[in-house]
């Protein structure tokens, strides 16, 4: 399967713990995005990479959040000292270069539950 | 805060009926995408519209982009249970950021 792959699909963690999610984009896509979706809402933009460079971070991304994309391939999103408000679906998407940048293809998401 | 407003929020119809969902904004977008999302899954891209007044058809689905590029509609003809899902519109900001609406939950009863 050559779609966007996210792992794990589900994560339950205790408040205060750190969690890390992984995203493997479609191989020829150089743009990678992270979005967060809470119940009853559409996805909200968190951050975006072009190749290995992180070019924008939303104000939703507090200091407890960090994202990396080493070598411009897979990406990781880490949340430190998780809070109950972090419970959400974390979605990764990728797209081709600027001419088709807004046609984003999403992974299946990682559902985070903080207890 | 969702910059795109979708209506209705919920829609339940019988198989074979037609339906239309709407996506409206006060902002002009460079492009607009429609996605369908099933529970526990990520959104799946259905279509991209970029030109004001553009109409695109995808089998029984018809998408229209408003002349001013601020609104869009999705019309489904002869809906089937497989059309059940959350329909999301997303407006493009610049060349990388999508702003999503809250979605319309469509249920097609057999």
PDB file of C-alpha atoms in Angstrom:
ATOM      1  CA  UNK A   1       0.000   0.000   0.000  1.00  0.00           C
ATOM      2  CA  UNK A   2       1.470   3.365  -0.981  1.00  0.00           C
ATOM      3  CA  UNK A   3      -0.819   5.634   1.026  1.00  0.00           C
ATOM      4  CA  UNK A   4       0.042   7.674   4.102  1.00  0.00           C
ATOM      5  CA  UNK A   5       0.743   5.401   7.057  1.00  0.00           C
ATOM      6  CA  UNK A   6       0.399   6.390  10.709  1.00  0.00           C
ATOM      7  CA  UNK A   7       1.419   4.479  13.804  1.00  0.00           C
ATOM      8  CA  UNK A   8       0.101   3.669  16.265  1.00  0.00           C
ATOM      9  CA  UNK A   9      -3.596   3.767  15.354  1.00  0.00           C
ATOM     10  CA  UNK A  10      -4.619   4.146  18.974  1.00  0.00           C
ATOM     11  CA  UNK A  11      -2.748   5.325  22.057  1.00  0.00           C
ATOM     12  CA  UNK A  12      -4.004   5.496  25.621  1.00  0.00           C
ATOM     13  CA  UNK A  13      -1.705   7.239  28.049  1.00  0.00           C
ATOM     14  CA  UNK A  14      -1.784   8.620  31.541  1.00  0.00           C
ATOM     15  CA  UNK A  15      -1.720  12.344  32.080  1.00  0.00           C
ATOM     16  CA  UNK A  16       1.835  13.596  32.341  1.00  0.00           C
ATOM     17  CA  UNK A  17       3.370  10.906  30.149  1.00  0.00           C
ATOM     18  CA  UNK A  18       5.120  11.592  26.854  1.00  0.00           C
ATOM     19  CA  UNK A  19       3.882  10.099  23.598  1.00  0.00           C
ATOM     20  CA  UNK A  20       5.321   9.932  20.083  1.00  0.00           C
ATOM     21  CA  UNK A  21       3.488   9.290  16.844  1.00  0.00           C
ATOM     22  CA  UNK A  22       4.974   8.371  13.491  1.00  0.00           C
ATOM     23  CA  UNK A  23       3.867   9.249   9.972  1.00  0.00           C
ATOM     24  CA  UNK A  24       5.184   7.771   6.733  1.00  0.00           C
ATOM     25  CA  UNK A  25       4.009   9.926   3.803  1.00  0.00           C
ATOM     26  CA  UNK A  26       3.464   8.889   0.202  1.00  0.00           C
ATOM     27  CA  UNK A  27       7.005   8.402  -1.071  1.00  0.00           C
ATOM     28  CA  UNK A  28       7.109  11.033  -3.811  1.00  0.00           C
ATOM     29  CA  UNK A  29       5.378  13.721  -1.712  1.00  0.00           C
ATOM     30  CA  UNK A  30       7.730  16.356  -0.361  1.00  0.00           C
ATOM     31  CA  UNK A  31       5.160  18.156   1.785  1.00  0.00           C
ATOM     32  CA  UNK A  32       3.951  16.719   5.077  1.00  0.00           C
ATOM     33  CA  UNK A  33       1.302  18.111   7.414  1.00  0.00           C
ATOM     34  CA  UNK A  34       0.021  17.402  10.884  1.00  0.00           C
ATOM     35  CA  UNK A  35      -3.566  18.186  11.807  1.00  0.00           C
ATOM     36  CA  UNK A  36      -5.578  17.577  14.960  1.00  0.00           C
ATOM     37  CA  UNK A  37      -9.267  16.705  14.996  1.00  0.00           C
ATOM     38  CA  UNK A  38     -11.535  16.710  18.024  1.00  0.00           C
ATOM     39  CA  UNK A  39     -15.039  15.264  18.189  1.00  0.00           C
ATOM     40  CA  UNK A  40     -17.547  17.180  16.116  1.00  0.00           C
ATOM     41  CA  UNK A  41     -14.935  19.375  14.455  1.00  0.00           C
ATOM     42  CA  UNK A  42     -12.989  19.360  11.252  1.00  0.00           C
ATOM     43  CA  UNK A  43      -9.212  18.907  11.286  1.00  0.00           C
ATOM     44  CA  UNK A  44      -7.150  21.881  12.490  1.00  0.00           C
ATOM     45  CA  UNK A  45      -3.734  22.668  11.073  1.00  0.00           C
ATOM     46  CA  UNK A  46      -0.786  22.107  13.422  1.00  0.00           C
ATOM     47  CA  UNK A  47       2.382  22.243  11.355  1.00  0.00           C
ATOM     48  CA  UNK A  48       3.885  21.592   7.951  1.00  0.00           C
ATOM     49  CA  UNK A  49       7.168  20.445   6.467  1.00  0.00           C
ATOM     50  CA  UNK A  50       8.606  20.898   3.050  1.00  0.00           C
ATOM     51  CA  UNK A  51      11.210  18.189   2.791  1.00  0.00           C
ATOM     52  CA  UNK A  52      13.011  18.297   6.172  1.00  0.00           C
ATOM     53  CA  UNK A  53      12.271  21.962   6.882  1.00  0.00           C
ATOM     54  CA  UNK A  54       9.442  22.813   9.278  1.00  0.00           C
ATOM     55  CA  UNK A  55       8.011  25.948   7.699  1.00  0.00           C
ATOM     56  CA  UNK A  56       5.060  26.817   9.898  1.00  0.00           C
ATOM     57  CA  UNK A  57       3.729  25.971  13.327  1.00  0.00           C
ATOM     58  CA  UNK A  58       0.206  26.841  14.409  1.00  0.00           C
ATOM     59  CA  UNK A  59      -0.350  28.634  17.704  1.00  0.00           C
ATOM     60  CA  UNK A  60      -2.232  25.458  18.641  1.00  0.00           C
ATOM     61  CA  UNK A  61       1.164  23.760  18.876  1.00  0.00           C
ATOM     62  CA  UNK A  62       2.274  24.584  22.410  1.00  0.00           C
ATOM     63  CA  UNK A  63       5.819  24.166  23.693  1.00  0.00           C
ATOM     64  CA  UNK A  64       4.921  20.638  24.762  1.00  0.00           C
ATOM     65  CA  UNK A  65       4.567  19.615  21.124  1.00  0.00           C
ATOM     66  CA  UNK A  66       7.473  18.992  18.798  1.00  0.00           C
ATOM     67  CA  UNK A  67       7.558  17.620  15.281  1.00  0.00           C
ATOM     68  CA  UNK A  68      10.484  16.467  13.227  1.00  0.00           C
ATOM     69  CA  UNK A  69      11.040  15.159   9.740  1.00  0.00           C
ATOM     70  CA  UNK A  70      14.625  13.961   9.526  1.00  0.00           C
ATOM     71  CA  UNK A  71      15.944  13.532   5.988  1.00  0.00           C
ATOM     72  CA  UNK A  72      12.607  14.638   4.586  1.00  0.00           C
ATOM     73  CA  UNK A  73      11.073  11.191   4.843  1.00  0.00           C
ATOM     74  CA  UNK A  74       8.954  10.041   7.801  1.00  0.00           C
ATOM     75  CA  UNK A  75       7.861  12.452  10.515  1.00  0.00           C
ATOM     76  CA  UNK A  76       7.322  12.163  14.246  1.00  0.00           C
ATOM     77  CA  UNK A  77       5.065  14.213  16.489  1.00  0.00           C
ATOM     78  CA  UNK A  78       5.918  14.155  20.194  1.00  0.00           C
ATOM     79  CA  UNK A  79       3.735  15.444  22.989  1.00  0.00           C
ATOM     80  CA  UNK A  80       5.409  15.910  26.335  1.00  0.00           C
ATOM     81  CA  UNK A  81       3.601  15.942  29.691  1.00  0.00           C
ATOM     82  CA  UNK A  82       0.280  15.049  28.093  1.00  0.00           C
ATOM     83  CA  UNK A  83      -2.909  16.704  29.339  1.00  0.00           C
ATOM     84  CA  UNK A  84      -6.504  15.539  29.015  1.00  0.00           C
ATOM     85  CA  UNK A  85      -7.100  18.329  26.522  1.00  0.00           C
ATOM     86  CA  UNK A  86      -4.609  16.666  24.183  1.00  0.00           C
ATOM     87  CA  UNK A  87      -7.075  13.824  23.592  1.00  0.00           C
ATOM     88  CA  UNK A  88      -7.887  13.950  19.890  1.00  0.00           C
ATOM     89  CA  UNK A  89      -7.286  12.293  16.536  1.00  0.00           C
ATOM     90  CA  UNK A  90      -3.881  13.307  15.166  1.00  0.00           C
ATOM     91  CA  UNK A  91      -3.844  13.221  11.396  1.00  0.00           C
ATOM     92  CA  UNK A  92      -0.881  13.276   9.074  1.00  0.00           C
ATOM     93  CA  UNK A  93      -1.181  14.216   5.423  1.00  0.00           C
ATOM     94  CA  UNK A  94       1.157  14.609   2.503  1.00  0.00           C
ATOM     95  CA  UNK A  95       1.020  16.314  -0.851  1.00  0.00           C
ATOM     96  CA  UNK A  96       3.061  16.934  -3.956  1.00  0.00           C
ATOM     97  CA  UNK A  97       4.923  20.155  -4.616  1.00  0.00           C
ATOM     98  CA  UNK A  98       3.385  23.588  -4.709  1.00  0.00           C
ATOM     99  CA  UNK A  99       1.393  22.986  -7.865  1.00  0.00           C
ATOM    100  CA  UNK A 100      -0.770  20.376  -6.171  1.00  0.00           C
ATOM    101  CA  UNK A 101       0.060  21.259  -2.590  1.00  0.00           C
ATOM    102  CA  UNK A 102      -3.510  21.586  -1.406  1.00  0.00           C
ATOM    103  CA  UNK A 103      -4.548  18.126  -2.564  1.00  0.00           C
ATOM    104  CA  UNK A 104      -3.584  16.533   0.704  1.00  0.00           C
ATOM    105  CA  UNK A 105      -3.827  12.800   1.213  1.00  0.00           C
ATOM    106  CA  UNK A 106      -4.464  11.817   4.800  1.00  0.00           C
ATOM    107  CA  UNK A 107      -3.428   8.834   6.833  1.00  0.00           C
ATOM    108  CA  UNK A 108      -5.822   6.901   9.027  1.00  0.00           C
ATOM    109  CA  UNK A 109      -4.843   8.936  12.064  1.00  0.00           C
ATOM    110  CA  UNK A 110      -3.695   8.189  15.592  1.00  0.00           C
ATOM    111  CA  UNK A 111      -6.421   8.373  18.216  1.00  0.00           C
ATOM    112  CA  UNK A 112      -4.915   9.654  21.482  1.00  0.00           C
ATOM    113  CA  UNK A 113      -6.769   9.246  24.757  1.00  0.00           C
ATOM    114  CA  UNK A 114      -5.244  10.833  27.858  1.00  0.00           C
ATOM    115  CA  UNK A 115      -6.649   9.450  31.097  1.00  0.00           C
TER     116      UNK A 115
ATOM    117  CA  UNK B   1     -12.628  28.518  15.084  1.00  0.00           C
ATOM    118  CA  UNK B   2     -13.891  27.170  11.788  1.00  0.00           C
ATOM    119  CA  UNK B   3     -13.698  29.746   9.008  1.00  0.00           C
ATOM    120  CA  UNK B   4     -15.870  27.581   6.782  1.00  0.00           C
ATOM    121  CA  UNK B   5     -19.464  26.950   7.787  1.00  0.00           C
ATOM    122  CA  UNK B   6     -21.115  23.779   6.614  1.00  0.00           C
ATOM    123  CA  UNK B   7     -24.827  23.105   6.574  1.00  0.00           C
ATOM    124  CA  UNK B   8     -26.734  21.202   7.537  1.00  0.00           C
ATOM    125  CA  UNK B   9     -24.794  19.679  10.406  1.00  0.00           C
ATOM    126  CA  UNK B  10     -26.684  16.381  10.123  1.00  0.00           C
ATOM    127  CA  UNK B  11     -28.652  14.886   7.242  1.00  0.00           C
ATOM    128  CA  UNK B  12     -30.534  11.587   7.243  1.00  0.00           C
ATOM    129  CA  UNK B  13     -32.229  10.395   4.079  1.00  0.00           C
ATOM    130  CA  UNK B  14     -33.650   7.277   2.516  1.00  0.00           C
ATOM    131  CA  UNK B  15     -31.726   5.345  -0.141  1.00  0.00           C
ATOM    132  CA  UNK B  16     -32.487   6.728  -3.594  1.00  0.00           C
ATOM    133  CA  UNK B  17     -33.149  10.293  -2.467  1.00  0.00           C
ATOM    134  CA  UNK B  18     -31.024  13.278  -3.451  1.00  0.00           C
ATOM    135  CA  UNK B  19     -29.154  15.540  -1.053  1.00  0.00           C
ATOM    136  CA  UNK B  20     -27.166  18.750  -1.078  1.00  0.00           C
ATOM    137  CA  UNK B  21     -24.681  20.010   1.489  1.00  0.00           C
ATOM    138  CA  UNK B  22     -23.304  23.515   1.593  1.00  0.00           C
ATOM    139  CA  UNK B  23     -20.014  25.127   2.497  1.00  0.00           C
ATOM    140  CA  UNK B  24     -19.864  28.895   3.028  1.00  0.00           C
ATOM    141  CA  UNK B  25     -17.251  31.420   4.049  1.00  0.00           C
ATOM    142  CA  UNK B  26     -16.689  35.148   4.088  1.00  0.00           C
ATOM    143  CA  UNK B  27     -13.168  34.536   2.791  1.00  0.00           C
ATOM    144  CA  UNK B  28     -11.987  33.929  -0.739  1.00  0.00           C
ATOM    145  CA  UNK B  29     -10.053  30.728  -1.189  1.00  0.00           C
ATOM    146  CA  UNK B  30      -7.488  29.830  -3.800  1.00  0.00           C
ATOM    147  CA  UNK B  31      -9.026  26.370  -4.002  1.00  0.00           C
ATOM    148  CA  UNK B  32     -11.577  24.262  -2.215  1.00  0.00           C
ATOM    149  CA  UNK B  33     -11.440  20.580  -1.459  1.00  0.00           C
ATOM    150  CA  UNK B  34     -14.166  18.135  -0.453  1.00  0.00           C
ATOM    151  CA  UNK B  35     -13.306  15.135   1.697  1.00  0.00           C
ATOM    152  CA  UNK B  36     -15.315  12.222   3.066  1.00  0.00           C
ATOM    153  CA  UNK B  37     -14.416  10.730   6.414  1.00  0.00           C
ATOM    154  CA  UNK B  38     -15.663   7.525   8.006  1.00  0.00           C
ATOM    155  CA  UNK B  39     -15.577   6.949  11.786  1.00  0.00           C
ATOM    156  CA  UNK B  40     -12.073   6.251  13.067  1.00  0.00           C
ATOM    157  CA  UNK B  41     -10.472   6.931   9.698  1.00  0.00           C
ATOM    158  CA  UNK B  42      -8.731   9.857   8.047  1.00  0.00           C
ATOM    159  CA  UNK B  43     -10.450  12.085   5.477  1.00  0.00           C
ATOM    160  CA  UNK B  44     -10.388  10.868   1.867  1.00  0.00           C
ATOM    161  CA  UNK B  45     -10.034  13.482  -0.862  1.00  0.00           C
ATOM    162  CA  UNK B  46     -13.007  13.543  -3.254  1.00  0.00           C
ATOM    163  CA  UNK B  47     -12.376  16.594  -5.424  1.00  0.00           C
ATOM    164  CA  UNK B  48     -10.527  19.896  -5.767  1.00  0.00           C
ATOM    165  CA  UNK B  49     -12.139  22.947  -7.365  1.00  0.00           C
ATOM    166  CA  UNK B  50     -10.107  26.022  -8.203  1.00  0.00           C
ATOM    167  CA  UNK B  51     -12.032  28.208 -10.661  1.00  0.00           C
ATOM    168  CA  UNK B  52     -15.025  30.342  -9.687  1.00  0.00           C
ATOM    169  CA  UNK B  53     -18.190  28.797 -11.131  1.00  0.00           C
ATOM    170  CA  UNK B  54     -16.489  25.467 -11.717  1.00  0.00           C
ATOM    171  CA  UNK B  55     -18.637  22.327 -11.676  1.00  0.00           C
ATOM    172  CA  UNK B  56     -17.126  18.865 -11.329  1.00  0.00           C
ATOM    173  CA  UNK B  57     -18.892  15.540 -11.438  1.00  0.00           C
ATOM    174  CA  UNK B  58     -17.723  12.328  -9.843  1.00  0.00           C
ATOM    175  CA  UNK B  59     -20.241   9.588 -10.674  1.00  0.00           C
ATOM    176  CA  UNK B  60     -23.341  10.544  -8.638  1.00  0.00           C
ATOM    177  CA  UNK B  61     -21.593  13.433  -6.888  1.00  0.00           C
ATOM    178  CA  UNK B  62     -21.667  16.974  -8.304  1.00  0.00           C
ATOM    179  CA  UNK B  63     -19.453  19.686  -6.825  1.00  0.00           C
ATOM    180  CA  UNK B  64     -19.824  23.385  -7.514  1.00  0.00           C
ATOM    181  CA  UNK B  65     -17.532  26.276  -6.592  1.00  0.00           C
ATOM    182  CA  UNK B  66     -19.195  29.661  -6.230  1.00  0.00           C
ATOM    183  CA  UNK B  67     -18.402  32.429  -8.687  1.00  0.00           C
ATOM    184  CA  UNK B  68     -16.695  34.467  -5.955  1.00  0.00           C
ATOM    185  CA  UNK B  69     -14.763  31.416  -4.672  1.00  0.00           C
ATOM    186  CA  UNK B  70     -16.297  31.799  -1.200  1.00  0.00           C
ATOM    187  CA  UNK B  71     -18.782  28.946  -1.216  1.00  0.00           C
ATOM    188  CA  UNK B  72     -19.338  25.478  -2.571  1.00  0.00           C
ATOM    189  CA  UNK B  73     -21.958  22.774  -2.691  1.00  0.00           C
ATOM    190  CA  UNK B  74     -21.967  19.012  -2.951  1.00  0.00           C
ATOM    191  CA  UNK B  75     -24.987  17.302  -4.484  1.00  0.00           C
ATOM    192  CA  UNK B  76     -25.482  13.542  -4.348  1.00  0.00           C
ATOM    193  CA  UNK B  77     -28.004  11.962  -6.698  1.00  0.00           C
ATOM    194  CA  UNK B  78     -29.774   8.726  -5.771  1.00  0.00           C
ATOM    195  CA  UNK B  79     -27.876   8.324  -2.517  1.00  0.00           C
ATOM    196  CA  UNK B  80     -26.759   4.875  -1.437  1.00  0.00           C
ATOM    197  CA  UNK B  81     -25.872   3.526   2.021  1.00  0.00           C
ATOM    198  CA  UNK B  82     -22.222   3.560   0.947  1.00  0.00           C
ATOM    199  CA  UNK B  83     -22.430   7.371   0.749  1.00  0.00           C
ATOM    200  CA  UNK B  84     -22.840   7.507   4.526  1.00  0.00           C
ATOM    201  CA  UNK B  85     -20.072   9.502   6.180  1.00  0.00           C
ATOM    202  CA  UNK B  86     -18.821  12.885   7.319  1.00  0.00           C
ATOM    203  CA  UNK B  87     -18.405  15.288   4.416  1.00  0.00           C
ATOM    204  CA  UNK B  88     -15.806  17.981   5.003  1.00  0.00           C
ATOM    205  CA  UNK B  89     -15.015  21.008   2.900  1.00  0.00           C
ATOM    206  CA  UNK B  90     -11.603  22.638   3.175  1.00  0.00           C
ATOM    207  CA  UNK B  91     -10.441  25.978   1.830  1.00  0.00           C
ATOM    208  CA  UNK B  92      -6.908  26.546   0.706  1.00  0.00           C
ATOM    209  CA  UNK B  93      -4.852  29.336   2.243  1.00  0.00           C
ATOM    210  CA  UNK B  94      -1.770  30.231   0.285  1.00  0.00           C
ATOM    211  CA  UNK B  95      -0.208  27.107  -1.098  1.00  0.00           C
ATOM    212  CA  UNK B  96      -0.084  24.799   1.885  1.00  0.00           C
ATOM    213  CA  UNK B  97      -2.686  25.329   4.608  1.00  0.00           C
ATOM    214  CA  UNK B  98      -6.209  23.935   4.628  1.00  0.00           C
ATOM    215  CA  UNK B  99      -8.982  25.377   6.767  1.00  0.00           C
ATOM    216  CA  UNK B 100     -11.719  22.815   7.342  1.00  0.00           C
ATOM    217  CA  UNK B 101     -15.391  23.184   8.099  1.00  0.00           C
ATOM    218  CA  UNK B 102     -16.942  21.174  10.937  1.00  0.00           C
ATOM    219  CA  UNK B 103     -18.522  18.797   8.442  1.00  0.00           C
ATOM    220  CA  UNK B 104     -21.933  17.433   7.548  1.00  0.00           C
ATOM    221  CA  UNK B 105     -22.788  13.968   8.826  1.00  0.00           C
ATOM    222  CA  UNK B 106     -24.778  12.150   6.141  1.00  0.00           C
ATOM    223  CA  UNK B 107     -26.691   8.973   6.916  1.00  0.00           C
ATOM    224  CA  UNK B 108     -28.330   7.071   4.076  1.00  0.00           C
ATOM    225  CA  UNK B 109     -30.853   4.520   5.304  1.00  0.00           C
ATOM    226  CA  UNK B 110     -31.385   1.336   3.284  1.00  0.00           C
TER     227      UNK B 110
END
